[in-house]
Tab-separated table of C-alpha atoms in Angstrom:
chain	number	residue	atom	x	y	z
W	8	UNK	CA	-13.026	-6.355	9.509
W	9	UNK	CA	-13.116	-3.998	11.891
W	10	UNK	CA	-12.422	-7.073	14.185
W	11	UNK	CA	-9.230	-7.980	11.638
W	12	UNK	CA	-7.877	-4.606	11.392
W	13	UNK	CA	-8.066	-4.553	15.301
W	14	UNK	CA	-6.075	-8.100	15.747
W	15	UNK	CA	-3.674	-7.366	13.046
W	16	UNK	CA	-2.597	-3.891	14.995
W	17	UNK	CA	-1.719	-5.946	17.766
W	18	UNK	CA	1.307	-7.096	16.612
W	19	UNK	CA	2.328	-3.238	15.319
W	20	UNK	CA	1.820	-2.077	18.744
W	21	UNK	CA	3.669	-4.786	20.235
W	22	UNK	CA	6.476	-4.442	18.552
W	23	UNK	CA	6.265	-0.358	18.817
W	24	UNK	CA	6.080	-1.181	22.736
W	25	UNK	CA	9.460	-3.323	22.812
W	26	UNK	CA	11.099	-0.772	20.667
W	27	UNK	CA	9.911	1.790	23.767
W	28	UNK	CA	11.100	-0.460	26.127
W	29	UNK	CA	14.347	0.139	25.280
W	30	UNK	CA	14.351	3.848	24.238
W	31	UNK	CA	11.887	4.950	27.316
W	32	UNK	CA	14.497	6.999	29.202
W	33	UNK	CA	15.557	9.188	26.100
W	34	UNK	CA	11.954	9.930	24.899
W	35	UNK	CA	10.862	10.595	28.108
W	36	UNK	CA	13.860	13.536	28.670
W	37	UNK	CA	13.652	15.004	25.021
W	38	UNK	CA	9.925	15.005	25.055
W	39	UNK	CA	9.389	16.435	28.968
W	40	UNK	CA	13.027	18.316	29.520
W	41	UNK	CA	11.620	21.039	26.528
W	42	UNK	CA	8.291	21.271	28.074
W	43	UNK	CA	9.394	21.850	31.582
W	44	UNK	CA	11.580	24.388	30.229
W	45	UNK	CA	9.207	26.644	28.222
W	46	UNK	CA	6.974	26.231	31.641
W	47	UNK	CA	9.764	27.387	33.775
W	48	UNK	CA	10.875	30.077	31.244
W	49	UNK	CA	7.913	31.377	30.840
W	50	UNK	CA	6.287	30.837	34.011
W	51	UNK	CA	8.710	32.828	35.995
W	52	UNK	CA	10.351	34.385	33.535
W	53	UNK	CA	7.381	36.288	31.782
W	54	UNK	CA	5.120	36.018	34.920
W	55	UNK	CA	7.455	38.249	36.654
W	56	UNK	CA	6.254	41.031	33.873
W	57	UNK	CA	2.530	39.591	33.632
W	58	UNK	CA	0.893	38.847	36.879
W	59	UNK	CA	-2.271	37.419	35.559
W	60	UNK	CA	-3.997	36.607	31.937
W	61	UNK	CA	-7.415	36.414	31.047
W	62	UNK	CA	-8.509	36.477	34.966
W	63	UNK	CA	-5.996	33.685	35.842
W	64	UNK	CA	-2.561	33.422	37.637
W	65	UNK	CA	0.043	33.479	34.443
W	66	UNK	CA	1.212	29.952	35.481
W	67	UNK	CA	-2.103	28.630	35.993
W	68	UNK	CA	-2.833	30.002	32.328
W	69	UNK	CA	0.458	28.522	30.776
W	70	UNK	CA	-0.019	25.117	32.498
W	71	UNK	CA	-2.329	23.769	29.971
W	72	UNK	CA	-0.572	25.354	26.999
W	73	UNK	CA	2.605	23.717	27.359
W	74	UNK	CA	0.685	20.401	27.953
W	75	UNK	CA	-1.269	20.848	25.100
W	76	UNK	CA	1.839	21.388	22.628
W	77	UNK	CA	3.973	18.525	24.197
W	78	UNK	CA	1.822	16.804	21.697
W	79	UNK	CA	2.024	19.010	18.670
W	80	UNK	CA	6.212	18.427	18.798
W	81	UNK	CA	6.253	14.625	19.619
W	82	UNK	CA	3.828	13.568	17.172
W	83	UNK	CA	5.207	15.960	14.701
W	84	UNK	CA	9.037	14.309	14.833
W	85	UNK	CA	7.239	10.852	15.330
W	86	UNK	CA	5.501	11.133	12.294
W	87	UNK	CA	7.691	13.348	9.755
W	88	UNK	CA	11.035	12.293	10.495
W	89	UNK	CA	10.301	8.845	12.420
W	90	UNK	CA	7.934	7.411	9.184
W	91	UNK	CA	10.530	8.901	7.008
W	92	UNK	CA	13.725	6.637	8.884
W	93	UNK	CA	11.248	3.215	9.253
W	94	UNK	CA	10.365	3.525	5.795
W	95	UNK	CA	13.629	4.432	3.693
W	96	UNK	CA	16.489	4.091	5.491
W	97	UNK	CA	15.515	0.979	8.020
W	98	UNK	CA	13.039	-0.212	4.799
W	99	UNK	CA	10.745	-1.466	7.857
W	100	UNK	CA	7.510	-0.610	5.822
W	101	UNK	CA	8.655	-2.947	2.944
W	102	UNK	CA	9.237	-5.616	5.932
W	103	UNK	CA	5.784	-5.181	7.677
W	104	UNK	CA	3.813	-5.149	4.334
W	105	UNK	CA	5.220	-8.581	3.178
W	106	UNK	CA	2.970	-9.432	6.456
W	107	UNK	CA	-0.618	-9.504	6.238
W	108	UNK	CA	-0.388	-6.336	7.694
W	109	UNK	CA	-1.897	-3.511	5.473
W	110	UNK	CA	-0.808	0.309	5.566
W	111	UNK	CA	-4.018	1.953	7.510
W	112	UNK	CA	-3.205	-0.582	10.052
W	113	UNK	CA	0.037	0.466	10.131
W	114	UNK	CA	-0.374	4.059	10.452
W	115	UNK	CA	-2.564	3.695	12.798
W	116	UNK	CA	-0.488	1.636	15.282
W	117	UNK	CA	2.213	4.629	14.481
W	118	UNK	CA	-0.522	7.085	15.815
W	119	UNK	CA	-1.348	5.202	18.408
W	120	UNK	CA	1.758	4.257	19.656
W	121	UNK	CA	3.377	7.819	19.477
W	122	UNK	CA	0.363	9.674	20.906
W	123	UNK	CA	0.036	6.840	23.841
W	124	UNK	CA	3.638	7.642	24.409
W	125	UNK	CA	3.528	11.307	25.837
W	126	UNK	CA	1.359	10.221	28.117
W	127	UNK	CA	4.067	9.510	30.976
W	128	UNK	CA	5.829	13.021	30.072
W	129	UNK	CA	1.850	14.659	30.579
W	130	UNK	CA	1.442	13.173	34.127
W	131	UNK	CA	4.765	13.784	35.082
W	132	UNK	CA	3.994	17.640	34.012
W	133	UNK	CA	0.571	17.161	35.604
W	134	UNK	CA	2.000	16.148	38.976
W	135	UNK	CA	4.596	18.442	39.015
W	136	UNK	CA	2.558	21.519	38.341
W	137	UNK	CA	-0.207	20.379	40.543
W	138	UNK	CA	1.536	19.634	43.459
W	139	UNK	CA	4.785	21.426	43.470
W	140	UNK	CA	3.551	24.657	41.736
W	141	UNK	CA	0.288	24.389	42.827
W	142	UNK	CA	-1.040	25.531	38.956
W	143	UNK	CA	-3.541	23.363	38.569
W	144	UNK	CA	-6.674	24.252	40.155
W	145	UNK	CA	-9.348	21.695	39.124
W	146	UNK	CA	-8.061	17.858	39.957
W	147	UNK	CA	-10.664	16.345	37.992
W	148	UNK	CA	-10.187	18.674	35.458
W	149	UNK	CA	-6.830	17.792	34.439
W	150	UNK	CA	-8.009	13.948	34.572
W	151	UNK	CA	-10.710	14.703	31.854
W	152	UNK	CA	-8.014	16.359	29.667
W	153	UNK	CA	-5.731	13.745	29.274
W	154	UNK	CA	-7.971	11.513	26.587
W	155	UNK	CA	-8.816	15.142	25.103
W	156	UNK	CA	-5.143	15.685	24.893
W	157	UNK	CA	-4.688	11.789	23.016
W	158	UNK	CA	-7.307	12.407	20.762
W	159	UNK	CA	-5.384	15.697	19.897
W	160	UNK	CA	-2.240	14.134	19.570
W	161	UNK	CA	-3.795	11.735	17.156
W	162	UNK	CA	-5.322	14.626	14.732
W	163	UNK	CA	-1.736	16.298	15.103
W	164	UNK	CA	0.086	12.877	14.153
W	165	UNK	CA	-2.336	13.057	11.063
W	166	UNK	CA	-1.758	15.877	10.084
W	167	UNK	CA	1.915	15.453	10.122
W	168	UNK	CA	1.528	12.171	8.080
W	169	UNK	CA	-0.196	14.310	5.323
W	170	UNK	CA	3.084	16.521	4.993
W	171	UNK	CA	5.008	13.142	5.188
W	172	UNK	CA	3.458	11.753	2.320
W	173	UNK	CA	4.364	14.493	-0.342
W	174	UNK	CA	7.938	14.838	1.041
W	175	UNK	CA	10.688	13.003	-0.758
W	176	UNK	CA	13.647	15.178	0.694
W	177	UNK	CA	14.344	14.935	4.846
W	178	UNK	CA	15.864	18.611	4.178
W	179	UNK	CA	12.285	19.579	3.590
W	180	UNK	CA	10.846	18.377	7.090
W	181	UNK	CA	12.842	21.310	8.329
W	182	UNK	CA	9.930	23.473	6.705
W	183	UNK	CA	7.427	21.231	8.293
W	184	UNK	CA	8.875	22.765	11.854
W	185	UNK	CA	9.076	26.097	10.786
W	186	UNK	CA	5.892	26.551	8.709
W	187	UNK	CA	3.745	24.464	10.668
W	188	UNK	CA	4.978	23.696	14.369
W	189	UNK	CA	6.583	27.116	15.690
W	190	UNK	CA	3.679	28.890	14.459
W	191	UNK	CA	1.313	26.779	16.217
W	192	UNK	CA	3.057	26.744	19.056
W	193	UNK	CA	3.338	30.211	19.088
W	194	UNK	CA	0.026	31.767	17.882
W	195	UNK	CA	-2.710	29.453	19.530
W	196	UNK	CA	-2.732	30.981	22.579
W	197	UNK	CA	-0.126	28.645	24.525
W	198	UNK	CA	1.496	32.002	26.200
W	199	UNK	CA	-0.864	34.649	25.751
W	200	UNK	CA	-4.787	35.378	25.501
W	201	UNK	CA	-6.320	35.638	22.375
W	202	UNK	CA	-8.693	37.624	22.705
W	203	UNK	CA	-6.922	40.690	22.672
W	204	UNK	CA	-4.707	39.958	20.029
W	205	UNK	CA	-5.300	41.574	16.777
W	206	UNK	CA	-8.472	40.315	14.727
W	207	UNK	CA	-6.061	38.903	12.078
W	208	UNK	CA	-3.771	37.198	14.384
W	209	UNK	CA	-7.499	35.960	16.036
W	210	UNK	CA	-8.727	34.406	12.908
W	211	UNK	CA	-5.631	32.767	11.946
W	212	UNK	CA	-5.276	30.881	15.509
W	213	UNK	CA	-8.510	29.825	14.948
W	214	UNK	CA	-7.442	27.900	11.863
W	215	UNK	CA	-4.442	26.107	13.878
W	216	UNK	CA	-5.884	22.833	15.667
W	217	UNK	CA	-3.800	23.835	18.506
W	218	UNK	CA	-6.241	26.857	19.384
W	219	UNK	CA	-9.097	24.266	19.642
W	220	UNK	CA	-7.093	21.748	21.984
W	221	UNK	CA	-6.093	24.503	24.614
W	222	UNK	CA	-9.860	25.901	23.992
W	223	UNK	CA	-10.986	22.527	25.559
W	224	UNK	CA	-8.159	21.791	27.807
W	225	UNK	CA	-7.556	25.222	29.507
W	226	UNK	CA	-11.425	25.784	31.075
W	227	UNK	CA	-11.384	21.941	32.113
W	228	UNK	CA	-8.098	22.543	33.912
W	229	UNK	CA	-8.615	25.967	35.648
W	230	UNK	CA	-12.582	25.654	36.237
W	231	UNK	CA	-12.972	28.595	33.541
W	232	UNK	CA	-16.718	27.776	32.179
W	233	UNK	CA	-16.943	25.843	29.285
W	234	UNK	CA	-19.981	26.271	26.915
W	235	UNK	CA	-21.401	22.897	25.126
W	236	UNK	CA	-21.132	24.847	21.758
W	237	UNK	CA	-18.028	25.420	22.189
W	238	UNK	CA	-16.849	21.650	23.401
W	239	UNK	CA	-18.941	20.688	19.952
W	240	UNK	CA	-17.241	22.298	17.857
W	241	UNK	CA	-13.506	22.047	19.129
W	242	UNK	CA	-14.294	18.236	19.389
W	243	UNK	CA	-15.942	18.073	15.665
W	244	UNK	CA	-12.683	20.206	14.350
W	245	UNK	CA	-10.078	17.724	16.160
W	246	UNK	CA	-12.035	14.450	15.229
W	247	UNK	CA	-12.436	15.754	11.694
W	248	UNK	CA	-8.687	16.609	11.511
W	249	UNK	CA	-7.846	13.216	12.694
W	250	UNK	CA	-10.024	11.702	10.340
W	251	UNK	CA	-9.472	13.752	7.175
W	252	UNK	CA	-5.955	13.620	7.704
W	253	UNK	CA	-5.369	9.785	8.549
W	254	UNK	CA	-7.521	8.589	5.426
W	255	UNK	CA	-5.795	11.235	3.059
W	256	UNK	CA	-2.442	9.566	3.869
W	257	UNK	CA	-3.481	6.332	3.970
W	258	UNK	CA	-4.588	6.861	0.333
W	259	UNK	CA	-1.764	8.548	-1.042
W	260	UNK	CA	1.029	6.596	0.916
W	261	UNK	CA	-0.358	3.465	-0.129
W	262	UNK	CA	-0.011	5.168	-4.043
W	263	UNK	CA	3.601	6.514	-3.046
W	264	UNK	CA	4.753	3.321	-1.749
W	265	UNK	CA	3.421	0.718	-5.094
W	266	UNK	CA	5.082	3.626	-7.250
X	9	UNK	CA	53.792	27.118	3.332
X	10	UNK	CA	50.438	28.789	4.236
X	11	UNK	CA	48.814	25.578	4.664
X	12	UNK	CA	51.348	25.535	7.852
X	13	UNK	CA	50.470	28.906	8.886
X	14	UNK	CA	46.798	28.734	9.360
X	15	UNK	CA	46.815	24.874	9.932
X	16	UNK	CA	44.650	24.734	6.864
X	17	UNK	CA	41.836	26.492	8.582
X	18	UNK	CA	41.047	28.605	5.384
X	19	UNK	CA	40.847	25.581	3.146
X	20	UNK	CA	38.373	23.793	5.385
X	21	UNK	CA	36.597	27.370	5.312
X	22	UNK	CA	36.197	27.262	1.496
X	23	UNK	CA	35.432	23.528	1.475
X	24	UNK	CA	32.372	24.232	3.846
X	25	UNK	CA	31.634	26.878	1.979
X	26	UNK	CA	31.588	25.149	-1.551
X	27	UNK	CA	29.302	22.322	0.406
X	28	UNK	CA	26.868	24.683	1.549
X	29	UNK	CA	26.142	26.901	-1.639
X	30	UNK	CA	23.497	24.615	-2.523
X	31	UNK	CA	21.440	24.958	0.563
X	32	UNK	CA	21.866	28.825	0.881
X	33	UNK	CA	18.000	28.841	-0.342
X	34	UNK	CA	16.795	26.838	2.402
X	35	UNK	CA	19.283	28.276	5.012
X	36	UNK	CA	17.878	31.799	4.254
X	37	UNK	CA	14.182	30.827	4.682
X	38	UNK	CA	14.711	28.673	7.553
X	39	UNK	CA	16.726	31.091	9.492
X	40	UNK	CA	14.812	34.230	8.837
X	41	UNK	CA	11.729	32.801	9.179
X	42	UNK	CA	11.518	31.093	12.496
X	43	UNK	CA	13.204	34.255	14.698
X	44	UNK	CA	10.464	36.614	13.151
X	45	UNK	CA	7.912	34.776	13.858
X	46	UNK	CA	9.223	34.842	17.515
X	47	UNK	CA	9.530	38.053	17.220
X	48	UNK	CA	6.356	38.784	16.452
X	49	UNK	CA	4.300	36.230	18.770
X	50	UNK	CA	6.530	37.652	21.905
X	51	UNK	CA	6.381	41.046	20.525
X	52	UNK	CA	2.380	40.756	19.741
X	53	UNK	CA	1.503	38.839	22.884
X	54	UNK	CA	3.053	41.004	25.453
X	55	UNK	CA	2.160	44.371	23.572
X	56	UNK	CA	-1.326	43.354	23.902
X	57	UNK	CA	-1.476	43.269	27.392
X	58	UNK	CA	0.330	46.994	27.965
X	59	UNK	CA	-1.770	48.754	25.296
X	60	UNK	CA	0.560	49.100	22.577
X	61	UNK	CA	3.916	50.054	24.039
X	62	UNK	CA	7.138	49.501	21.798
X	63	UNK	CA	9.419	48.353	24.496
X	64	UNK	CA	9.211	45.150	24.920
X	65	UNK	CA	9.271	44.524	20.803
X	66	UNK	CA	12.731	46.766	21.098
X	67	UNK	CA	14.025	44.180	24.076
X	68	UNK	CA	13.070	41.320	22.080
X	69	UNK	CA	14.239	42.189	18.658
X	70	UNK	CA	18.027	43.689	19.916
X	71	UNK	CA	18.034	39.890	21.911
X	72	UNK	CA	17.100	38.115	18.854
X	73	UNK	CA	19.675	39.308	16.453
X	74	UNK	CA	22.072	38.168	18.582
X	75	UNK	CA	19.876	34.968	19.906
X	76	UNK	CA	19.182	33.792	16.166
X	77	UNK	CA	22.739	31.997	15.630
X	78	UNK	CA	22.189	29.576	18.061
X	79	UNK	CA	20.114	27.367	15.598
X	80	UNK	CA	22.034	26.965	12.550
X	81	UNK	CA	25.455	26.903	14.667
X	82	UNK	CA	24.530	24.207	16.933
X	83	UNK	CA	22.978	22.371	14.260
X	84	UNK	CA	25.999	22.338	12.415
X	85	UNK	CA	28.497	21.706	15.106
X	86	UNK	CA	26.255	18.887	16.343
X	87	UNK	CA	24.558	16.679	13.921
X	88	UNK	CA	26.461	18.158	10.801
X	89	UNK	CA	29.809	17.274	11.886
X	90	UNK	CA	28.673	14.032	13.025
X	91	UNK	CA	27.149	13.177	9.635
X	92	UNK	CA	30.317	14.408	8.073
X	93	UNK	CA	32.376	11.754	10.953
X	94	UNK	CA	30.300	9.037	10.034
X	95	UNK	CA	30.350	9.560	6.038
X	96	UNK	CA	34.206	9.435	6.573
X	97	UNK	CA	34.546	13.293	5.438
X	98	UNK	CA	37.094	13.997	8.587
X	99	UNK	CA	39.358	10.755	7.856
X	100	UNK	CA	39.567	12.408	4.089
X	101	UNK	CA	40.396	15.819	5.274
X	102	UNK	CA	42.958	14.173	7.974
X	103	UNK	CA	44.910	12.323	5.044
X	104	UNK	CA	45.997	15.834	3.399
X	105	UNK	CA	48.007	18.520	5.363
X	106	UNK	CA	44.966	19.926	7.035
X	107	UNK	CA	46.016	18.878	11.065
X	108	UNK	CA	42.830	17.977	13.204
X	109	UNK	CA	42.612	21.535	15.024
X	110	UNK	CA	42.152	23.198	11.762
X	111	UNK	CA	39.347	21.058	10.420
X	112	UNK	CA	37.979	22.041	13.710
X	113	UNK	CA	38.295	25.688	13.726
X	114	UNK	CA	37.748	25.741	10.008
X	115	UNK	CA	34.536	24.546	10.476
X	116	UNK	CA	33.815	26.653	13.451
X	117	UNK	CA	34.790	29.714	11.603
X	118	UNK	CA	31.896	28.669	8.827
X	119	UNK	CA	29.632	27.967	10.831
X	120	UNK	CA	29.944	31.500	12.669
X	121	UNK	CA	30.065	33.440	9.652
X	122	UNK	CA	26.875	31.644	8.407
X	123	UNK	CA	25.472	32.841	11.831
X	124	UNK	CA	26.137	35.996	11.293
X	125	UNK	CA	24.450	36.516	7.536
X	126	UNK	CA	21.276	35.040	9.589
X	127	UNK	CA	21.735	37.399	12.480
X	128	UNK	CA	22.790	40.561	9.758
X	129	UNK	CA	19.088	38.957	8.103
X	130	UNK	CA	17.022	39.370	11.085
X	131	UNK	CA	18.442	42.494	11.757
X	132	UNK	CA	17.666	44.052	8.413
X	133	UNK	CA	13.754	42.675	8.621
X	134	UNK	CA	13.374	43.973	12.128
X	135	UNK	CA	14.869	47.503	10.633
X	136	UNK	CA	11.278	47.935	8.718
X	137	UNK	CA	9.209	47.353	12.699
X	138	UNK	CA	11.109	48.275	15.122
X	139	UNK	CA	12.776	51.873	16.061
X	140	UNK	CA	16.419	50.863	17.740
X	141	UNK	CA	18.092	53.931	19.246
X	142	UNK	CA	21.504	53.228	18.050
X	143	UNK	CA	20.809	51.147	14.709
X	144	UNK	CA	24.682	51.970	13.777
X	145	UNK	CA	25.342	49.735	16.661
X	146	UNK	CA	24.454	46.611	14.611
X	147	UNK	CA	27.667	46.975	12.583
X	148	UNK	CA	30.098	46.238	15.178
X	149	UNK	CA	27.725	43.936	16.796
X	150	UNK	CA	28.031	41.703	14.062
X	151	UNK	CA	31.521	41.104	15.486
X	152	UNK	CA	30.405	40.070	19.019
X	153	UNK	CA	27.879	37.885	17.301
X	154	UNK	CA	30.432	36.140	15.170
X	155	UNK	CA	32.455	35.389	18.379
X	156	UNK	CA	29.599	33.781	19.949
X	157	UNK	CA	28.943	31.703	17.073
X	158	UNK	CA	32.575	30.660	17.147
X	159	UNK	CA	32.773	30.090	20.790
X	160	UNK	CA	29.416	27.991	21.153
X	161	UNK	CA	30.163	25.880	18.091
X	162	UNK	CA	33.036	25.066	20.107
X	163	UNK	CA	31.569	24.107	23.133
X	164	UNK	CA	29.108	22.101	21.297
X	165	UNK	CA	31.971	20.026	19.637
X	166	UNK	CA	32.922	18.733	23.024
X	167	UNK	CA	29.200	17.149	22.929
X	168	UNK	CA	29.953	15.710	19.470
X	169	UNK	CA	33.618	14.368	20.772
X	170	UNK	CA	31.740	12.231	23.159
X	171	UNK	CA	28.704	10.980	21.312
X	172	UNK	CA	29.055	7.748	19.539
X	173	UNK	CA	25.259	7.970	18.016
X	174	UNK	CA	22.706	10.534	17.175
X	175	UNK	CA	20.267	9.641	19.668
X	176	UNK	CA	22.898	10.563	21.966
X	177	UNK	CA	22.220	14.388	20.710
X	178	UNK	CA	18.267	13.756	22.169
X	179	UNK	CA	20.290	14.774	26.080
X	180	UNK	CA	21.981	17.857	24.485
X	181	UNK	CA	19.087	19.617	22.668
X	182	UNK	CA	17.290	19.984	25.814
X	183	UNK	CA	19.806	19.561	28.702
X	184	UNK	CA	22.088	22.294	26.836
X	185	UNK	CA	20.975	23.986	24.198
X	186	UNK	CA	17.570	24.760	25.303
X	187	UNK	CA	18.230	26.334	28.619
X	188	UNK	CA	21.060	28.086	26.599
X	189	UNK	CA	18.935	29.728	24.333
X	190	UNK	CA	16.125	30.636	26.651
X	191	UNK	CA	18.167	32.122	29.522
X	192	UNK	CA	20.422	33.677	27.032
X	193	UNK	CA	18.096	36.968	27.865
X	194	UNK	CA	16.482	37.251	24.821
X	195	UNK	CA	13.258	36.834	25.703
X	196	UNK	CA	12.922	38.398	29.351
X	197	UNK	CA	15.520	39.944	31.348
X	198	UNK	CA	17.610	37.608	33.443
X	199	UNK	CA	17.897	39.964	36.611
X	200	UNK	CA	14.615	38.754	37.485
X	201	UNK	CA	16.284	34.891	37.567
X	202	UNK	CA	17.469	33.118	40.850
X	203	UNK	CA	20.846	34.182	41.380
X	204	UNK	CA	22.166	30.807	40.506
X	205	UNK	CA	21.058	30.866	37.052
X	206	UNK	CA	22.060	34.506	36.633
X	207	UNK	CA	25.815	33.559	37.418
X	208	UNK	CA	25.299	30.236	35.452
X	209	UNK	CA	24.597	31.925	32.243
X	210	UNK	CA	27.369	33.684	31.979
X	211	UNK	CA	29.286	30.874	31.445
X	212	UNK	CA	27.587	30.044	28.303
X	213	UNK	CA	28.374	32.120	24.934
X	214	UNK	CA	24.348	33.676	24.699
X	215	UNK	CA	24.210	35.558	27.554
X	216	UNK	CA	27.226	37.898	27.191
X	217	UNK	CA	26.528	38.223	23.353
X	218	UNK	CA	22.829	38.989	23.918
X	219	UNK	CA	23.726	41.490	26.753
X	220	UNK	CA	26.364	43.356	24.633
X	221	UNK	CA	24.287	43.391	21.703
X	222	UNK	CA	21.365	44.821	23.297
X	223	UNK	CA	23.465	47.719	24.484
X	224	UNK	CA	25.185	48.465	21.350
X	225	UNK	CA	21.702	48.609	19.599
X	226	UNK	CA	20.179	50.268	22.168
X	227	UNK	CA	23.179	52.813	22.280
X	228	UNK	CA	24.098	52.382	25.618
X	229	UNK	CA	27.021	49.844	25.856
X	230	UNK	CA	30.227	51.192	26.682
X	231	UNK	CA	33.466	50.535	24.888
X	232	UNK	CA	34.796	48.120	27.707
X	233	UNK	CA	31.293	46.091	28.329
X	234	UNK	CA	31.632	44.965	24.468
X	235	UNK	CA	35.574	44.246	25.017
X	236	UNK	CA	34.750	42.502	28.305
X	237	UNK	CA	32.085	40.363	26.351
X	238	UNK	CA	34.650	39.481	23.324
X	239	UNK	CA	37.028	38.448	25.671
X	240	UNK	CA	34.875	36.189	27.718
X	241	UNK	CA	33.707	34.778	24.490
X	242	UNK	CA	37.460	34.232	23.775
X	243	UNK	CA	38.026	32.530	27.004
X	244	UNK	CA	35.400	30.013	26.304
X	245	UNK	CA	36.175	29.066	22.653
X	246	UNK	CA	39.889	28.785	23.963
X	247	UNK	CA	39.165	26.461	26.752
X	248	UNK	CA	36.432	24.675	24.586
X	249	UNK	CA	38.894	24.016	22.147
X	250	UNK	CA	41.215	22.770	24.381
X	251	UNK	CA	39.294	19.668	25.477
X	252	UNK	CA	37.196	18.700	22.129
X	253	UNK	CA	40.705	18.840	20.602
X	254	UNK	CA	41.609	16.443	23.225
X	255	UNK	CA	38.614	14.311	22.674
X	256	UNK	CA	38.937	14.229	19.035
X	257	UNK	CA	42.407	13.296	19.319
X	258	UNK	CA	41.581	10.004	21.561
X	259	UNK	CA	38.499	9.455	18.903
X	260	UNK	CA	40.494	9.656	16.043
X	261	UNK	CA	43.687	8.784	15.988
X	262	UNK	CA	43.684	6.208	19.677
């Protein structure tokens, strides 16, 4: 069964690969430039006011957060507007489902493709931040952070799919950005240390998956201490969100496509 | 007769209002919620560092009132205009006595007015938790905000006139809009930036608008500062109107 699943995903991934070949320039431009902009604007703008954060130079503090937030934006866009366009305007889902492919395989291929798509942007970000700005203290930590970021992307994508399956008008996707993506970007400790935040904000941030990604990636990349209990909890949250979101989205989307 | 006198700007304005009425609720929620989140996050984040000083919150709030328009104005000028072009709405309007100039400027006037509405909402909400030294400065600052919205709309139209597909906007967003927004001085003083950046941002609408609105709300702006900002925003709008008028003329008629 698993072998069928994997062999069915192969043509889907090939299809996305072909799509990427013609879109890669615009994709990297869009994914990367925004991140770099936030990195420079806040690294130098805020960095001029704040010299150190949580015992780190502000730029060192910022880089892992910016890298982790790439996935939030890219995955949410791909899994909301992207899936919507492919399933309604272009009617690609009906076409795919007319072949031996089944919905879980299609959605899994979508998730894997979109999360791999962020890889070039993250690598370029790391190279710039590491070798030019000298803001990544631990090289091997940055290497180890990449699989964590990929897992995080899958989790963000699965959550975004859960929104998509319940949305029936494209206008409402704007609410996903306003009520989910932006708060997550602002309140997950990308820009400031949550230890000193008010208690309410601290507990709110613990409910946002990006906090757990940053909780893993920042210690890895800056060489802060990493506790086993924290690692297990953060990884557990991400895996649970990915699995739960994916299964839920598959079930509801299946019903919706048949209805 | 009246149509000739205003190129039909007022007609297009009214048409845009009618079309927008049913999105009023969505617009109010979306355009107010996002800036308030930024305001809260940036205020809290930095305030927690400096032990509760209100200075930075005041700084961000005064900047945000002006910067909030950029979202809705840019959305309308880029994606909205492109949609109206592709759906044939522009061709339909141009078949009436309305001219191309009336169409573009009417839409720009409406989107600037709508931006002012968003700015009013953000300003009123932030009055509750920010102590503005000169809250009455909010009223004259709405005029500057309107001009900034108008200029930004005209500037964005230059990109729309050149865009062939929606995918082309992927380049406008990170290369033009986000820099204009982030380097507008709403979040941190541009004085700390490299000299080149400081000079460059003066050629885009958000930086003069943010600095003069901030001055008015703080009560430090002189009348000359405000008039200077209005003048530079008008020049930007005029220059960009010349450019996008020429480009659209080529696109629609040739």
